[in-house]
Tab-separated table of C-alpha atoms in Angstrom:
chain	number	residue	atom	x	y	z
O	1	MET	CA	136.632	118.335	88.504
O	2	ALA	CA	135.092	117.311	91.905
O	3	THR	CA	134.852	113.343	92.254
O	4	ARG	CA	131.616	112.036	92.635
O	5	ASN	CA	132.555	111.770	96.218
O	6	GLU	CA	133.212	114.644	96.686
O	7	LYS	CA	130.334	116.275	95.473
O	8	ILE	CA	128.401	114.076	97.716
O	9	GLY	CA	130.470	115.264	100.613
O	10	SER	CA	129.873	118.683	99.729
O	11	LYS	CA	125.851	117.946	99.582
O	12	VAL	CA	126.020	116.048	102.534
O	13	ALA	CA	127.645	119.369	104.595
O	14	GLN	CA	124.810	121.303	102.785
O	15	MET	CA	122.137	119.320	104.182
O	16	MET	CA	123.644	119.109	108.028
O	17	ALA	CA	123.846	123.096	107.995
O	18	GLY	CA	120.215	123.210	106.807
O	19	ALA	CA	117.818	123.785	109.433
O	20	ASP	CA	113.840	124.361	108.056
O	21	GLY	CA	112.308	122.013	110.734
O	22	VAL	CA	114.648	119.362	110.276
O	23	THR	CA	117.876	118.634	112.247
O	24	VAL	CA	120.561	116.157	110.535
O	25	PHE	CA	123.661	115.571	112.759
O	26	GLN	CA	126.687	112.605	112.461
O	27	GLU	CA	126.230	109.644	115.110
O	28	GLY	CA	129.181	107.476	114.644
O	29	LYS	CA	129.407	106.427	111.035
O	30	ASP	CA	125.449	106.646	110.650
O	31	PHE	CA	122.802	109.701	110.323
O	32	GLY	CA	120.810	111.330	113.120
O	33	VAL	CA	117.557	113.306	112.274
O	34	GLY	CA	115.257	115.082	114.226
O	35	PHE	CA	112.089	116.959	113.268
O	36	THR	CA	108.801	118.040	115.044
O	37	PHE	CA	106.285	115.025	115.148
O	38	SER	CA	104.160	114.744	111.852
O	39	ASN	CA	102.646	111.498	109.899
O	40	THR	CA	103.625	113.089	106.703
O	41	MET	CA	107.466	113.754	107.992
O	42	VAL	CA	107.188	110.184	109.570
O	43	GLY	CA	106.231	108.983	106.013
O	44	LYS	CA	109.056	110.330	104.182
O	45	MET	CA	111.580	109.099	106.567
O	46	LYS	CA	110.534	105.424	106.098
O	47	GLY	CA	111.004	106.073	102.689
O	48	VAL	CA	114.685	105.935	103.429
O	49	PRO	CA	116.262	102.414	103.357
O	50	GLY	CA	117.637	101.199	106.960
O	51	ALA	CA	115.526	104.435	108.777
O	52	GLU	CA	114.900	103.332	112.026
O	53	PHE	CA	113.462	105.308	115.061
O	54	ASP	CA	115.437	105.431	118.370
O	55	ARG	CA	113.139	105.353	120.701
O	56	GLU	CA	115.444	106.333	123.776
O	57	GLY	CA	117.562	108.921	121.675
O	58	GLY	CA	114.142	110.424	120.785
O	59	HIS	CA	115.315	110.638	116.627
O	60	TRP	CA	115.624	108.968	113.730
O	61	ARG	CA	118.565	106.729	112.833
O	62	VAL	CA	120.043	106.526	109.124
O	63	PRO	CA	122.666	104.122	107.867
O	64	ALA	CA	125.763	106.023	105.732
O	65	SER	CA	124.890	103.510	103.220
O	66	SER	CA	121.907	105.422	102.378
O	67	VAL	CA	123.115	108.648	102.333
O	68	GLU	CA	121.749	109.857	98.964
O	69	ALA	CA	118.015	108.594	99.683
O	70	LEU	CA	118.231	110.681	103.051
O	71	MET	CA	119.167	113.723	101.111
O	72	GLY	CA	116.496	113.843	99.168
O	73	ALA	CA	114.025	112.678	101.775
O	74	VAL	CA	115.308	115.779	104.301
O	75	GLU	CA	114.857	118.401	100.893
O	76	ASP	CA	111.370	116.998	100.944
O	77	MET	CA	110.871	117.053	104.587
O	78	ARG	CA	112.131	120.799	104.649
O	79	ASP	CA	109.613	122.087	101.800
O	80	PHE	CA	107.482	120.296	103.547
O	81	SER	CA	108.104	122.412	106.733
O	82	ARG	CA	109.000	125.592	104.577
O	83	ASN	CA	105.291	125.488	103.601
O	84	GLY	CA	103.652	125.187	106.709
O	85	GLY	CA	102.750	121.539	106.784
O	86	VAL	CA	100.405	121.869	103.720
O	87	GLN	CA	102.709	121.174	100.648
O	88	VAL	CA	101.750	121.826	97.016
O	89	LYS	CA	103.558	119.990	94.162
O	90	ASP	CA	102.882	120.170	90.144
O	91	LEU	CA	101.259	117.228	88.721
O	92	ALA	CA	101.003	116.501	84.765
O	93	GLY	CA	98.483	118.410	82.844
O	94	GLY	CA	98.577	121.657	85.325
O	95	ALA	CA	96.946	119.372	88.182
O	96	LYS	CA	98.219	120.102	92.036
O	97	LEU	CA	98.758	117.354	94.891
O	98	VAL	CA	98.024	118.831	98.024
O	99	ILE	CA	99.733	117.075	101.059
O	100	PHE	CA	99.193	117.291	104.508
O	101	ASP	CA	98.858	115.458	108.020
O	102	TYR	CA	95.579	114.383	107.931
O	103	ASN	CA	92.927	116.440	110.153
O	104	LYS	CA	89.206	116.686	109.963
O	105	ALA	CA	89.352	120.109	110.315
O	106	VAL	CA	91.504	120.615	107.461
O	107	SER	CA	90.313	118.459	105.277
O	108	GLN	CA	86.844	120.058	105.227
O	109	ILE	CA	88.785	123.006	103.850
O	110	ILE	CA	90.350	121.300	100.867
O	111	GLY	CA	87.205	119.061	100.375
O	112	PRO	CA	84.916	122.102	98.927
O	113	VAL	CA	87.810	122.915	95.896
O	114	ALA	CA	86.168	122.033	92.510
O	115	GLY	CA	87.056	118.504	91.656
O	116	ALA	CA	89.462	118.192	94.837
O	117	GLU	CA	89.512	114.204	95.646
O	118	PHE	CA	92.152	112.336	98.038
O	119	LYS	CA	93.908	109.937	96.408
O	120	LYS	CA	95.462	106.849	98.304
O	121	ASP	CA	98.373	106.016	96.175
O	122	VAL	CA	99.850	109.068	95.960
O	123	GLY	CA	99.270	110.226	99.540
O	124	GLY	CA	97.390	113.452	99.289
O	125	TRP	CA	94.667	115.522	97.647
O	126	VAL	CA	94.387	115.790	93.609
O	127	VAL	CA	93.106	118.841	92.348
O	128	PRO	CA	92.957	118.452	88.129
O	129	GLY	CA	94.345	120.877	86.121
O	130	ASP	CA	90.696	121.855	84.416
O	131	SER	CA	89.590	122.649	87.933
O	132	LYS	CA	87.557	126.384	88.288
O	133	ALA	CA	89.496	126.302	91.538
O	134	LEU	CA	92.796	127.235	90.043
O	135	VAL	CA	91.348	130.123	88.135
O	136	ALA	CA	92.401	133.615	89.179
O	137	GLU	CA	90.553	136.989	88.597
O	138	GLN	CA	92.644	139.783	87.621
O	139	GLY	CA	93.980	141.024	90.690
O	140	GLN	CA	92.776	138.239	93.112
O	141	SER	CA	93.911	135.009	94.421
O	142	SER	CA	92.186	132.132	93.145
O	143	TYR	CA	89.756	129.741	95.597
O	144	PHE	CA	92.724	127.618	95.615
O	145	ASP	CA	95.067	129.592	96.541
O	146	LEU	CA	92.854	130.850	99.625
O	147	ALA	CA	91.607	127.735	100.385
O	148	ILE	CA	96.043	126.312	100.591
O	149	ASN	CA	96.425	129.727	103.059
O	150	LYS	CA	93.659	128.594	105.153
O	151	MET	CA	94.971	125.244	105.911
O	152	ARG	CA	98.340	126.559	106.483
O	153	GLY	CA	96.830	129.046	108.922
O	154	MET	CA	95.372	125.859	110.753
O	155	VAL	CA	98.082	123.720	110.595
O	156	THR	CA	100.245	126.247	112.165
O	157	GLU	CA	97.512	126.513	115.053
O	158	ILE	CA	97.215	123.101	115.378
O	159	SER	CA	101.278	122.659	115.568
O	160	GLN	CA	101.072	125.242	118.229
O	161	ALA	CA	98.822	122.759	120.016
O	162	HIS	CA	100.926	120.253	119.668
O	163	GLU	CA	104.087	122.064	121.120
O	164	SER	CA	102.521	123.006	124.038
O	165	ILE	CA	100.901	119.572	125.302
O	166	LYS	CA	104.556	117.787	124.419
O	167	ASN	CA	106.000	120.582	126.573
O	168	LEU	CA	103.617	120.092	129.581
O	169	ALA	CA	103.729	116.100	129.366
O	170	ALA	CA	107.599	116.631	129.299
O	171	GLU	CA	107.159	118.986	132.055
O	172	HIS	CA	104.897	116.699	133.983
O	173	ALA	CA	107.798	113.608	133.699
O	174	LYS	CA	111.001	115.961	134.745
O	175	GLY	CA	108.632	117.106	137.733
O	176	LYS	CA	108.617	113.725	138.791
O	177	ASN	CA	112.755	113.459	138.416
O	178	LEU	CA	111.600	110.916	135.044
O	179	LYS	CA	112.891	111.438	131.512
O	180	PRO	CA	109.916	111.834	129.177
O	181	GLY	CA	109.848	109.000	126.793
O	182	ILE	CA	107.093	110.727	124.389
O	183	HIS	CA	105.572	108.543	121.419
O	184	TYR	CA	102.388	108.519	119.549
O	185	PRO	CA	99.612	105.851	118.752
O	186	GLU	CA	100.359	103.072	116.159
O	187	THR	CA	97.391	100.956	114.283
O	188	ASP	CA	96.392	97.859	116.213
O	189	GLN	CA	97.619	99.224	119.592
O	190	SER	CA	96.343	99.858	122.786
O	191	TYR	CA	97.491	102.580	125.442
O	192	THR	CA	96.217	102.370	129.175
O	193	GLY	CA	96.607	105.303	131.705
O	194	PRO	CA	95.578	108.711	133.462
O	195	ILE	CA	95.196	111.945	131.046
O	196	ILE	CA	97.662	114.253	132.215
O	197	ASN	CA	97.387	117.341	129.978
O	198	ALA	CA	94.989	117.972	127.118
O	199	ASN	CA	93.817	121.045	125.038
O	200	GLY	CA	91.319	121.587	121.631
O	201	HIS	CA	93.604	119.206	119.526
O	202	TYR	CA	95.821	117.246	121.772
O	203	ALA	CA	95.694	114.833	124.855
O	204	ALA	CA	98.796	113.586	126.616
O	205	GLN	CA	98.410	110.151	128.472
O	206	LEU	CA	100.684	108.452	130.866
O	207	THR	CA	101.468	104.866	129.357
O	208	GLY	CA	103.962	103.552	131.898
O	209	ILE	CA	106.969	104.437	133.979
O	210	GLU	CA	110.440	102.217	133.355
O	211	ASP	CA	112.064	102.419	137.001
O	212	GLN	CA	115.565	101.195	136.030
O	213	LYS	CA	115.904	103.475	132.973
O	214	GLY	CA	113.975	106.417	135.051
O	215	VAL	CA	111.404	106.757	132.006
O	216	MET	CA	107.899	108.306	132.021
O	217	PHE	CA	106.333	106.718	128.801
O	218	LEU	CA	103.938	109.594	127.444
O	219	THR	CA	101.291	108.983	124.486
O	220	ILE	CA	99.912	112.353	122.475
O	221	HIS	CA	96.397	111.542	121.165
O	222	GLU	CA	94.813	113.531	118.360
O	223	GLN	CA	91.604	114.849	119.945
O	224	ALA	CA	89.585	114.858	116.583
O	225	ALA	CA	91.207	110.954	116.173
O	226	LEU	CA	88.970	110.153	119.313
O	227	GLY	CA	85.703	110.644	118.368
O	228	LYS	CA	84.728	112.516	121.740
O	229	GLU	CA	87.130	115.072	123.730
O	230	VAL	CA	89.029	113.860	126.692
O	231	LEU	CA	89.996	115.731	129.627
O	232	LYS	CA	92.948	115.924	132.054
O	233	GLY	CA	91.853	113.413	134.640
O	234	ASP	CA	90.194	110.849	132.688
O	235	ASP	CA	91.376	107.390	133.167
O	236	LEU	CA	91.047	105.864	130.175
O	237	ARG	CA	91.997	102.712	127.893
O	238	ILE	CA	92.413	103.531	124.226
O	239	ASP	CA	92.194	101.434	121.453
O	240	TYR	CA	93.208	101.882	118.009
O	241	ARG	CA	92.132	99.059	115.685
O	242	PRO	CA	93.282	97.597	112.223
O	243	ASP	CA	90.430	99.614	110.549
O	244	ARG	CA	91.656	102.607	112.025
O	245	SER	CA	88.933	103.059	113.890
O	246	VAL	CA	89.423	104.028	117.647
O	247	GLN	CA	87.653	103.044	120.847
O	248	VAL	CA	87.883	104.997	124.375
O	249	ARG	CA	86.435	103.619	127.488
O	250	THR	CA	87.339	104.106	131.147
O	251	THR	CA	89.619	101.917	132.542
O	252	GLU	CA	86.457	100.975	134.926
O	253	VAL	CA	84.604	99.914	131.739
O	254	PHE	CA	87.148	98.117	130.056
O	255	ARG	CA	87.781	96.092	133.176
O	256	GLN	CA	83.789	95.148	133.628
O	257	GLN	CA	84.046	94.697	129.653
O	258	GLN	CA	86.847	91.939	130.027
O	259	ALA	CA	84.636	90.401	132.929
O	260	GLU	CA	81.894	89.952	130.842
O	261	ARG	CA	83.961	88.483	127.787
O	262	GLN	CA	84.973	86.385	130.132
O	263	LYS	CA	81.889	85.484	131.335
O	264	LEU	CA	80.332	84.671	127.902
O	265	GLU	CA	83.560	82.276	127.094
O	266	GLN	CA	82.677	80.684	130.095
O	267	VAL	CA	78.876	80.052	128.761
O	268	ALA	CA	79.819	78.953	125.758
O	269	ALA	CA	82.163	76.428	127.082
O	270	GLU	CA	79.583	75.228	129.202
O	271	LYS	CA	76.977	75.169	125.774
O	272	MET	CA	79.821	73.136	123.674
O	273	ASP	CA	82.732	71.385	123.998
O	274	GLY	CA	85.399	72.835	122.374
O	275	ALA	CA	83.532	76.062	121.587
O	276	LYS	CA	84.840	78.685	119.680
O	277	VAL	CA	84.102	82.300	119.905
O	278	PHE	CA	84.787	85.277	117.721
O	279	ASN	CA	84.340	88.693	117.803
O	280	ALA	CA	81.986	89.960	115.489
O	281	SER	CA	83.005	91.461	112.347
O	282	THR	CA	81.391	95.003	111.239
O	283	LYS	CA	82.464	95.102	107.496
O	284	ASP	CA	80.069	95.441	105.279
O	285	ASN	CA	77.232	92.433	104.698
O	286	LYS	CA	78.758	90.710	107.239
O	287	HIS	CA	75.387	88.304	108.356
O	288	TYR	CA	75.057	86.336	111.228
O	289	VAL	CA	71.842	84.171	112.059
O	290	GLY	CA	71.638	82.557	115.140
O	291	ASP	CA	69.715	81.986	118.831
O	292	VAL	CA	70.897	84.859	121.099
O	293	VAL	CA	72.648	82.735	124.058
O	294	GLU	CA	73.303	85.286	126.870
O	295	MET	CA	73.339	89.168	127.369
O	296	THR	CA	75.094	91.335	129.418
O	297	ASP	CA	75.627	95.100	129.663
O	298	HIS	CA	77.820	95.683	126.533
O	299	PHE	CA	77.638	92.288	124.535
O	300	VAL	CA	75.305	89.921	123.108
O	301	LEU	CA	76.384	85.688	122.692
O	302	GLN	CA	74.827	84.125	119.615
O	303	LYS	CA	75.184	80.770	117.978
O	304	SER	CA	76.249	81.721	114.919
O	305	ASN	CA	77.383	78.678	113.352
O	306	ARG	CA	78.006	74.846	114.070
O	307	ASP	CA	80.779	74.626	116.146
O	308	GLY	CA	81.245	78.135	117.126
O	309	PHE	CA	79.555	81.581	118.950
O	310	THR	CA	80.133	85.286	117.998
O	311	ILE	CA	80.007	88.299	120.566
O	312	HIS	CA	78.446	91.466	119.546
O	313	ASP	CA	78.974	94.356	120.776
O	314	ARG	CA	75.328	95.933	121.887
O	315	SER	CA	76.609	99.357	121.163
O	316	LYS	CA	76.886	98.506	117.224
O	317	LEU	CA	73.326	97.094	117.519
O	318	LYS	CA	70.268	98.693	115.921
O	319	GLY	CA	66.990	96.934	116.898
O	320	ASN	CA	65.338	94.399	119.505
O	321	VAL	CA	67.466	91.844	121.069
O	322	VAL	CA	65.990	89.244	123.162
O	323	LYS	CA	67.511	86.638	125.044
O	324	GLY	CA	66.209	83.274	123.517
O	325	GLU	CA	65.492	84.464	120.321
O	326	ASN	CA	66.575	83.660	117.027
O	327	LEU	CA	68.095	86.763	115.376
O	328	ASP	CA	69.528	87.955	112.047
O	329	VAL	CA	72.055	90.458	112.126
O	330	LYS	CA	73.358	92.221	109.079
O	331	TYR	CA	76.252	94.929	109.261
O	332	GLU	CA	76.184	97.471	106.910
O	333	ASN	CA	78.709	101.058	107.486
O	334	GLY	CA	79.939	99.332	111.201
O	335	VAL	CA	75.861	99.077	112.727
O	336	GLY	CA	74.457	95.465	113.042
O	337	LYS	CA	71.033	95.816	111.685
O	338	VAL	CA	68.567	93.305	113.657
O	339	HIS	CA	65.929	92.209	111.409
O	340	GLU	CA	62.913	89.724	112.522
O	341	LYS	CA	63.051	86.224	113.842
O	342	ALA	CA	64.553	84.295	111.298
O	343	LYS	CA	61.933	81.843	109.908
O	344	GLY	CA	62.624	78.055	109.954
O	345	LYS	CA	65.245	76.259	112.061
O	346	GLU	CA	67.375	75.614	109.053
O	347	LEU	CA	68.436	79.117	109.385
O	348	ALA	CA	70.002	79.036	113.009
O	349	GLY	CA	73.359	78.864	113.621
O	350	ALA	CA	74.366	80.443	110.341
O	351	GLU	CA	77.191	82.468	109.496
O	352	ARG	CA	77.466	84.409	105.686
């Protein structure tokens, strides 16, 4: 009878011999794992204890101590890949869990399925077992099956566009005798540089060059996530905010906004010793009342509390803003609604 170690060794050999979009290889005592970028696949890898992405090598490294967790993750990832990037899992009561990389166009296909709802705790869309969409008439596919097939077709199209943009970006780097260092945006990070390649689904941005290592850093952005189409030659500053929203500006506008902010901070310092300057929070029900002290092309400086000032983004304000006026600004759905002038000086300089 085979020992436990022998059984594990046999399973490891099978894992390393497999394909289906996930490559596993030995790296000293540890393992290397390679696959085409996918947020879902990355999420599955992050669930493996000790798994880390090797930026220079362009693959994941997993310690030998996590081999059993790795085997489970790799099988799950390969199932995801075999199913065209749209994975369907059975849940209790006949319900279905649908997992795919978030994309607005793909989400619009699953959204109309009767009872379908995104559940953050399980990382996908859940269709209840009693959904009419799961019922198939004799000799016909169910509405659910038709939707899944359509989603897989859309994901294939997006995947091909991704491979194309990645290859074009890599060729651009090699044409400059540099190694391509391709990576993807992260929350609460900013990326500045020219767009060197773009198609309907993705854009590649040159975000830096490390001469000593001979590496050109290239960031691949999803066009749908940017909120506006970007084109080759655009010189941009792209900010991925903590709330998962994305701001896209030309570098010229970014520099202008930096100068405007510095000006407003200087004005605040001139108006009050030790003045504190904050950015307005756009969360629902955030409320600012106070005098408008200064305005620029892009921002409004408001005296919003006893010892501080608030900077509002003018593009997010709805209503008439006048320097010197006492205004009441309340945020809803990311928009600051400017209400009528606050009544009574007791309201001036209040933040709620």
